[in-house]
Amino acid sequence: LTALSASRAQVLACQRDRLRQVLAHAQARSAFWRARLAAAGVTPEHADVEDLQRLPVLTKGEVLAHWDELSAVPGMTRAAAEAHLAALRDGRPDAGTAWTSPATGEQVMFFATGGSSGCRGLFAWDWDHLANSGLAHF
């Protein structure tokens, strides 16, 4: 599907299919999203864009309080992220640039805020997300 030649129906179908893929991934790999989707009655295999209205807005407080449950990468916990960032800060050569999940081999990069609001924000991006986000700025 090329965006410039696609019909409106094709674009909407592509959006719906991609949404279903993202929701299925979240449901399968994140305890937080599994519970939130179930509570809202949203099933990935039947979801449509309109179903997103049934999901409550994810707040910063929820992200900070439920970081481990939000993670969709096995073994990626707040403690693992903090330990990896500390190793990078300390210049440990074994840290590498990316953290690797011992369960799946998936690699992510961690980024953190300074914590001036009281709790430091931690963010994890995989290589595809970094590449796609970077390309979006050019």
Short mmCIF file of N, CA and C in Angstrom, two decimals:
data_model
loop_
_atom_site.label_atom_id
_atom_site.label_comp_id
_atom_site.label_asym_id
_atom_site.label_seq_id
_atom_site.Cartn_x
_atom_site.Cartn_y
_atom_site.Cartn_z
N LEU A 1 0.85 -1.18 0.00
CA LEU A 1 0.00 0.00 0.00
C LEU A 1 0.89 1.24 0.00
N THR A 2 0.75 2.07 -1.00
CA THR A 2 1.48 3.33 -1.03
C THR A 2 0.49 4.45 -0.71
N ALA A 3 0.88 5.29 0.22
CA ALA A 3 -0.02 6.31 0.73
C ALA A 3 -0.52 7.26 -0.35
N LEU A 4 0.30 7.54 -1.34
CA LEU A 4 -0.11 8.52 -2.34
C LEU A 4 -1.15 7.99 -3.31
N SER A 5 -1.21 6.67 -3.51
CA SER A 5 -2.17 6.12 -4.47
C SER A 5 -3.31 5.36 -3.80
N ALA A 6 -3.32 5.28 -2.49
CA ALA A 6 -4.34 4.51 -1.78
C ALA A 6 -5.66 5.28 -1.71
N SER A 7 -6.73 4.51 -1.77
CA SER A 7 -8.05 5.11 -1.59
C SER A 7 -8.28 5.33 -0.09
N ARG A 8 -9.29 6.10 0.24
CA ARG A 8 -9.63 6.33 1.64
C ARG A 8 -9.93 5.00 2.33
N ALA A 9 -10.67 4.13 1.68
CA ALA A 9 -11.01 2.83 2.25
C ALA A 9 -9.75 2.00 2.52
N GLN A 10 -8.78 2.06 1.62
CA GLN A 10 -7.53 1.32 1.81
C GLN A 10 -6.74 1.87 3.00
N VAL A 11 -6.70 3.19 3.11
CA VAL A 11 -5.98 3.81 4.22
C VAL A 11 -6.63 3.43 5.55
N LEU A 12 -7.96 3.52 5.61
CA LEU A 12 -8.67 3.16 6.84
C LEU A 12 -8.48 1.69 7.20
N ALA A 13 -8.49 0.82 6.21
CA ALA A 13 -8.27 -0.61 6.46
C ALA A 13 -6.85 -0.85 6.96
N CYS A 14 -5.89 -0.16 6.39
CA CYS A 14 -4.49 -0.29 6.83
C CYS A 14 -4.35 0.20 8.27
N GLN A 15 -4.97 1.34 8.60
CA GLN A 15 -4.94 1.86 9.96
C GLN A 15 -5.56 0.86 10.94
N ARG A 16 -6.71 0.30 10.57
CA ARG A 16 -7.39 -0.66 11.44
C ARG A 16 -6.52 -1.90 11.66
N ASP A 17 -5.93 -2.42 10.59
CA ASP A 17 -5.10 -3.62 10.70
C ASP A 17 -3.88 -3.36 11.58
N ARG A 18 -3.25 -2.21 11.40
CA ARG A 18 -2.07 -1.87 12.21
C ARG A 18 -2.47 -1.66 13.67
N LEU A 19 -3.59 -1.00 13.92
CA LEU A 19 -4.09 -0.83 15.29
C LEU A 19 -4.29 -2.19 15.95
N ARG A 20 -4.89 -3.11 15.22
CA ARG A 20 -5.13 -4.44 15.78
C ARG A 20 -3.82 -5.15 16.11
N GLN A 21 -2.81 -4.97 15.27
CA GLN A 21 -1.50 -5.57 15.54
C GLN A 21 -0.88 -4.99 16.81
N VAL A 22 -0.95 -3.67 16.95
CA VAL A 22 -0.38 -3.01 18.13
C VAL A 22 -1.12 -3.44 19.40
N LEU A 23 -2.45 -3.47 19.34
CA LEU A 23 -3.23 -3.87 20.52
C LEU A 23 -3.00 -5.34 20.87
N ALA A 24 -2.87 -6.21 19.88
CA ALA A 24 -2.60 -7.62 20.14
C ALA A 24 -1.23 -7.79 20.80
N HIS A 25 -0.25 -7.03 20.34
CA HIS A 25 1.09 -7.07 20.94
C HIS A 25 1.03 -6.60 22.40
N ALA A 26 0.34 -5.50 22.62
CA ALA A 26 0.22 -4.97 23.99
C ALA A 26 -0.51 -5.95 24.90
N GLN A 27 -1.57 -6.54 24.41
CA GLN A 27 -2.35 -7.49 25.20
C GLN A 27 -1.51 -8.73 25.55
N ALA A 28 -0.74 -9.21 24.60
CA ALA A 28 0.05 -10.42 24.81
C ALA A 28 1.26 -10.19 25.71
N ARG A 29 1.82 -8.97 25.70
CA ARG A 29 3.11 -8.79 26.36
C ARG A 29 3.13 -7.79 27.51
N SER A 30 2.04 -7.10 27.77
CA SER A 30 2.02 -6.10 28.84
C SER A 30 0.85 -6.37 29.79
N ALA A 31 1.17 -6.68 31.04
CA ALA A 31 0.12 -6.94 32.03
C ALA A 31 -0.79 -5.72 32.20
N PHE A 32 -0.21 -4.54 32.17
CA PHE A 32 -0.99 -3.31 32.33
C PHE A 32 -2.02 -3.18 31.21
N TRP A 33 -1.56 -3.31 29.96
CA TRP A 33 -2.46 -3.13 28.83
C TRP A 33 -3.45 -4.28 28.71
N ARG A 34 -3.05 -5.48 29.11
CA ARG A 34 -3.98 -6.60 29.10
C ARG A 34 -5.18 -6.28 30.00
N ALA A 35 -4.90 -5.78 31.20
CA ALA A 35 -5.96 -5.44 32.15
C ALA A 35 -6.77 -4.23 31.66
N ARG A 36 -6.10 -3.22 31.12
CA ARG A 36 -6.81 -2.01 30.68
C ARG A 36 -7.71 -2.31 29.49
N LEU A 37 -7.24 -3.09 28.55
CA LEU A 37 -8.06 -3.45 27.40
C LEU A 37 -9.28 -4.27 27.83
N ALA A 38 -9.06 -5.22 28.74
CA ALA A 38 -10.17 -6.05 29.22
C ALA A 38 -11.21 -5.20 29.95
N ALA A 39 -10.75 -4.29 30.80
CA ALA A 39 -11.68 -3.44 31.56
C ALA A 39 -12.52 -2.55 30.63
N ALA A 40 -11.94 -2.14 29.50
CA ALA A 40 -12.67 -1.29 28.55
C ALA A 40 -13.47 -2.11 27.55
N GLY A 41 -13.32 -3.42 27.60
CA GLY A 41 -14.05 -4.28 26.66
C GLY A 41 -13.52 -4.19 25.24
N VAL A 42 -12.23 -3.88 25.10
CA VAL A 42 -11.62 -3.77 23.77
C VAL A 42 -10.86 -5.06 23.48
N THR A 43 -11.23 -5.72 22.39
CA THR A 43 -10.53 -6.93 21.96
C THR A 43 -9.75 -6.62 20.70
N PRO A 44 -8.45 -6.89 20.70
CA PRO A 44 -7.62 -6.52 19.55
C PRO A 44 -8.12 -7.05 18.21
N GLU A 45 -8.63 -8.29 18.19
CA GLU A 45 -9.04 -8.87 16.90
C GLU A 45 -10.28 -8.21 16.30
N HIS A 46 -11.02 -7.45 17.10
CA HIS A 46 -12.22 -6.77 16.59
C HIS A 46 -12.13 -5.24 16.72
N ALA A 47 -11.01 -4.74 17.17
CA ALA A 47 -10.88 -3.31 17.47
C ALA A 47 -10.94 -2.45 16.21
N ASP A 48 -11.47 -1.27 16.40
CA ASP A 48 -11.49 -0.24 15.37
C ASP A 48 -11.05 1.06 16.04
N VAL A 49 -10.71 2.04 15.24
CA VAL A 49 -10.21 3.31 15.79
C VAL A 49 -11.17 3.90 16.81
N GLU A 50 -12.46 3.76 16.58
CA GLU A 50 -13.47 4.32 17.50
C GLU A 50 -13.38 3.68 18.89
N ASP A 51 -12.89 2.45 18.97
CA ASP A 51 -12.78 1.76 20.26
C ASP A 51 -11.77 2.43 21.19
N LEU A 52 -10.84 3.20 20.63
CA LEU A 52 -9.84 3.87 21.46
C LEU A 52 -10.49 4.85 22.43
N GLN A 53 -11.66 5.36 22.09
CA GLN A 53 -12.37 6.29 22.97
C GLN A 53 -12.75 5.64 24.30
N ARG A 54 -12.87 4.33 24.32
CA ARG A 54 -13.25 3.63 25.54
C ARG A 54 -12.08 3.45 26.50
N LEU A 55 -10.88 3.68 26.03
CA LEU A 55 -9.70 3.54 26.89
C LEU A 55 -9.42 4.85 27.60
N PRO A 56 -9.20 4.80 28.92
CA PRO A 56 -8.86 6.05 29.62
C PRO A 56 -7.48 6.55 29.18
N VAL A 57 -7.30 7.84 29.28
CA VAL A 57 -6.01 8.45 28.95
C VAL A 57 -4.96 7.92 29.91
N LEU A 58 -3.81 7.55 29.38
CA LEU A 58 -2.69 7.09 30.20
C LEU A 58 -1.97 8.31 30.76
N THR A 59 -1.91 8.42 32.08
CA THR A 59 -1.30 9.59 32.71
C THR A 59 0.17 9.33 33.04
N LYS A 60 0.91 10.40 33.24
CA LYS A 60 2.31 10.29 33.64
C LYS A 60 2.41 9.54 34.96
N GLY A 61 1.50 9.82 35.88
CA GLY A 61 1.50 9.14 37.17
C GLY A 61 1.36 7.63 37.01
N GLU A 62 0.49 7.22 36.09
CA GLU A 62 0.32 5.78 35.85
C GLU A 62 1.58 5.17 35.25
N VAL A 63 2.19 5.89 34.34
CA VAL A 63 3.43 5.38 33.73
C VAL A 63 4.50 5.20 34.80
N LEU A 64 4.64 6.18 35.67
CA LEU A 64 5.66 6.09 36.71
C LEU A 64 5.33 5.00 37.73
N ALA A 65 4.06 4.86 38.07
CA ALA A 65 3.66 3.89 39.08
C ALA A 65 3.63 2.45 38.56
N HIS A 66 3.43 2.28 37.26
CA HIS A 66 3.24 0.94 36.69
C HIS A 66 4.26 0.62 35.59
N TRP A 67 5.46 1.17 35.71
CA TRP A 67 6.48 1.02 34.66
C TRP A 67 6.71 -0.44 34.31
N ASP A 68 6.90 -1.29 35.30
CA ASP A 68 7.19 -2.71 35.03
C ASP A 68 6.02 -3.40 34.32
N GLU A 69 4.79 -3.10 34.75
CA GLU A 69 3.62 -3.74 34.14
C GLU A 69 3.36 -3.22 32.72
N LEU A 70 3.79 -1.99 32.44
CA LEU A 70 3.62 -1.43 31.10
C LEU A 70 4.60 -2.03 30.10
N SER A 71 5.71 -2.50 30.59
CA SER A 71 6.75 -3.04 29.71
C SER A 71 6.23 -4.21 28.88
N ALA A 72 6.55 -4.18 27.59
CA ALA A 72 6.18 -5.27 26.69
C ALA A 72 7.40 -6.09 26.29
N VAL A 73 8.53 -5.85 26.96
CA VAL A 73 9.75 -6.60 26.69
C VAL A 73 10.08 -7.43 27.92
N PRO A 74 10.12 -8.76 27.78
CA PRO A 74 10.41 -9.62 28.95
C PRO A 74 11.70 -9.22 29.65
N GLY A 75 11.61 -9.07 30.97
CA GLY A 75 12.79 -8.72 31.77
C GLY A 75 13.09 -7.24 31.86
N MET A 76 12.39 -6.42 31.10
CA MET A 76 12.65 -4.98 31.13
C MET A 76 11.86 -4.36 32.27
N THR A 77 12.54 -4.10 33.36
CA THR A 77 11.94 -3.49 34.54
C THR A 77 12.58 -2.13 34.78
N ARG A 78 11.96 -1.37 35.64
CA ARG A 78 12.55 -0.07 36.00
C ARG A 78 13.92 -0.28 36.62
N ALA A 79 14.05 -1.31 37.46
CA ALA A 79 15.35 -1.60 38.11
C ALA A 79 16.41 -1.93 37.06
N ALA A 80 16.04 -2.72 36.04
CA ALA A 80 17.00 -3.06 34.98
C ALA A 80 17.41 -1.81 34.20
N ALA A 81 16.44 -0.94 33.93
CA ALA A 81 16.73 0.30 33.20
C ALA A 81 17.66 1.19 34.01
N GLU A 82 17.35 1.37 35.29
CA GLU A 82 18.19 2.20 36.16
C GLU A 82 19.61 1.63 36.26
N ALA A 83 19.72 0.30 36.37
CA ALA A 83 21.04 -0.33 36.47
C ALA A 83 21.83 -0.11 35.18
N HIS A 84 21.16 -0.23 34.05
CA HIS A 84 21.85 -0.03 32.77
C HIS A 84 22.29 1.42 32.62
N LEU A 85 21.43 2.36 32.97
CA LEU A 85 21.80 3.77 32.88
C LEU A 85 22.96 4.11 33.82
N ALA A 86 22.96 3.50 35.02
CA ALA A 86 24.06 3.72 35.96
C ALA A 86 25.37 3.18 35.39
N ALA A 87 25.32 2.02 34.75
CA ALA A 87 26.51 1.44 34.14
C ALA A 87 27.04 2.34 33.02
N LEU A 88 26.14 2.90 32.23
CA LEU A 88 26.56 3.83 31.18
C LEU A 88 27.18 5.09 31.79
N ARG A 89 26.52 5.61 32.83
CA ARG A 89 27.03 6.82 33.49
C ARG A 89 28.42 6.59 34.07
N ASP A 90 28.62 5.39 34.62
CA ASP A 90 29.91 5.07 35.24
C ASP A 90 30.96 4.65 34.22
N GLY A 91 30.58 4.59 32.95
CA GLY A 91 31.53 4.25 31.90
C GLY A 91 31.96 2.80 31.88
N ARG A 92 31.11 1.91 32.40
CA ARG A 92 31.46 0.49 32.39
C ARG A 92 31.45 -0.03 30.96
N PRO A 93 32.54 -0.61 30.51
CA PRO A 93 32.62 -1.05 29.11
C PRO A 93 31.67 -2.20 28.77
N ASP A 94 31.22 -2.96 29.76
CA ASP A 94 30.32 -4.08 29.50
C ASP A 94 28.87 -3.63 29.29
N ALA A 95 28.59 -2.36 29.54
CA ALA A 95 27.21 -1.88 29.44
C ALA A 95 26.71 -1.84 28.01
N GLY A 96 27.58 -1.51 27.07
CA GLY A 96 27.12 -1.37 25.68
C GLY A 96 26.17 -0.19 25.56
N THR A 97 25.73 0.08 24.37
CA THR A 97 24.81 1.19 24.16
C THR A 97 23.39 0.80 24.51
N ALA A 98 23.00 -0.41 24.14
CA ALA A 98 21.63 -0.87 24.33
C ALA A 98 21.56 -1.94 25.41
N TRP A 99 20.41 -2.01 26.07
CA TRP A 99 20.11 -3.08 27.01
C TRP A 99 19.50 -4.22 26.21
N THR A 100 19.85 -5.46 26.57
CA THR A 100 19.35 -6.62 25.86
C THR A 100 18.52 -7.49 26.79
N SER A 101 17.31 -7.84 26.36
CA SER A 101 16.45 -8.72 27.15
C SER A 101 17.08 -10.11 27.22
N PRO A 102 17.30 -10.61 28.44
CA PRO A 102 17.87 -11.96 28.55
C PRO A 102 16.91 -13.03 28.02
N ALA A 103 15.62 -12.74 27.98
CA ALA A 103 14.63 -13.73 27.55
C ALA A 103 14.49 -13.80 26.03
N THR A 104 14.57 -12.65 25.36
CA THR A 104 14.25 -12.63 23.92
C THR A 104 15.37 -12.11 23.04
N GLY A 105 16.36 -11.44 23.64
CA GLY A 105 17.42 -10.83 22.84
C GLY A 105 17.05 -9.48 22.26
N GLU A 106 15.83 -9.02 22.53
CA GLU A 106 15.42 -7.70 22.04
C GLU A 106 16.31 -6.63 22.67
N GLN A 107 16.64 -5.63 21.88
CA GLN A 107 17.47 -4.54 22.39
C GLN A 107 16.68 -3.24 22.44
N VAL A 108 16.89 -2.48 23.51
CA VAL A 108 16.26 -1.17 23.66
C VAL A 108 17.29 -0.18 24.17
N MET A 109 17.02 1.08 23.89
CA MET A 109 17.83 2.18 24.41
C MET A 109 16.99 2.86 25.48
N PHE A 110 17.61 3.17 26.61
CA PHE A 110 16.91 3.87 27.68
C PHE A 110 17.28 5.34 27.66
N PHE A 111 16.30 6.17 27.94
CA PHE A 111 16.49 7.61 28.09
C PHE A 111 15.79 8.02 29.37
N ALA A 112 16.32 9.04 30.04
CA ALA A 112 15.75 9.46 31.31
C ALA A 112 15.68 10.98 31.40
N THR A 113 14.69 11.44 32.16
CA THR A 113 14.60 12.87 32.47
C THR A 113 15.43 13.12 33.72
N GLY A 114 15.57 14.36 34.09
CA GLY A 114 16.35 14.71 35.26
C GLY A 114 15.64 14.45 36.58
N GLY A 115 14.33 14.30 36.56
CA GLY A 115 13.59 14.01 37.78
C GLY A 115 13.21 15.23 38.59
N SER A 116 13.19 16.40 37.96
CA SER A 116 12.88 17.62 38.72
C SER A 116 11.45 17.65 39.25
N SER A 117 10.55 16.83 38.69
CA SER A 117 9.17 16.81 39.17
C SER A 117 8.99 15.86 40.35
N GLY A 118 10.06 15.21 40.76
CA GLY A 118 9.99 14.31 41.91
C GLY A 118 10.30 12.86 41.59
N CYS A 119 10.00 12.44 40.39
CA CYS A 119 10.30 11.07 39.97
C CYS A 119 10.83 11.12 38.54
N ARG A 120 11.96 10.56 38.34
CA ARG A 120 12.61 10.58 37.04
C ARG A 120 11.82 9.75 36.02
N GLY A 121 11.57 10.34 34.88
CA GLY A 121 10.90 9.61 33.80
C GLY A 121 11.90 8.74 33.07
N LEU A 122 11.52 7.50 32.82
CA LEU A 122 12.36 6.58 32.05
C LEU A 122 11.62 6.17 30.79
N PHE A 123 12.33 6.13 29.68
CA PHE A 123 11.72 5.81 28.40
C PHE A 123 12.59 4.79 27.69
N ALA A 124 11.96 3.84 27.06
CA ALA A 124 12.67 2.79 26.33
C ALA A 124 12.22 2.80 24.88
N TRP A 125 13.17 2.87 23.97
CA TRP A 125 12.89 2.84 22.54
C TRP A 125 13.68 1.71 21.91
N ASP A 126 13.01 0.97 21.01
CA ASP A 126 13.77 -0.03 20.27
C ASP A 126 14.38 0.64 19.03
N TRP A 127 15.23 -0.09 18.33
CA TRP A 127 15.95 0.50 17.19
C TRP A 127 15.01 0.96 16.10
N ASP A 128 13.94 0.20 15.82
CA ASP A 128 12.99 0.61 14.78
C ASP A 128 12.33 1.94 15.13
N HIS A 129 11.93 2.08 16.41
CA HIS A 129 11.29 3.32 16.84
C HIS A 129 12.27 4.49 16.72
N LEU A 130 13.50 4.27 17.13
CA LEU A 130 14.50 5.34 17.01
C LEU A 130 14.70 5.74 15.56
N ALA A 131 14.82 4.77 14.68
CA ALA A 131 15.04 5.07 13.27
C ALA A 131 13.84 5.78 12.67
N ASN A 132 12.63 5.28 12.94
CA ASN A 132 11.43 5.91 12.39
C ASN A 132 11.20 7.30 12.95
N SER A 133 11.46 7.49 14.23
CA SER A 133 11.29 8.81 14.83
C SER A 133 12.31 9.78 14.29
N GLY A 134 13.54 9.31 14.14
CA GLY A 134 14.59 10.16 13.59
C GLY A 134 14.31 10.57 12.17
N LEU A 135 13.83 9.64 11.37
CA LEU A 135 13.53 9.94 9.97
C LEU A 135 12.36 10.90 9.84
N ALA A 136 11.45 10.87 10.80
CA ALA A 136 10.29 11.76 10.74
C ALA A 136 10.68 13.23 10.87
N HIS A 137 11.87 13.50 11.41
CA HIS A 137 12.29 14.88 11.62
C HIS A 137 13.00 15.46 10.42
N PHE A 138 13.21 14.67 9.39
CA PHE A 138 13.95 15.16 8.21
C PHE A 138 13.03 15.32 7.03
#
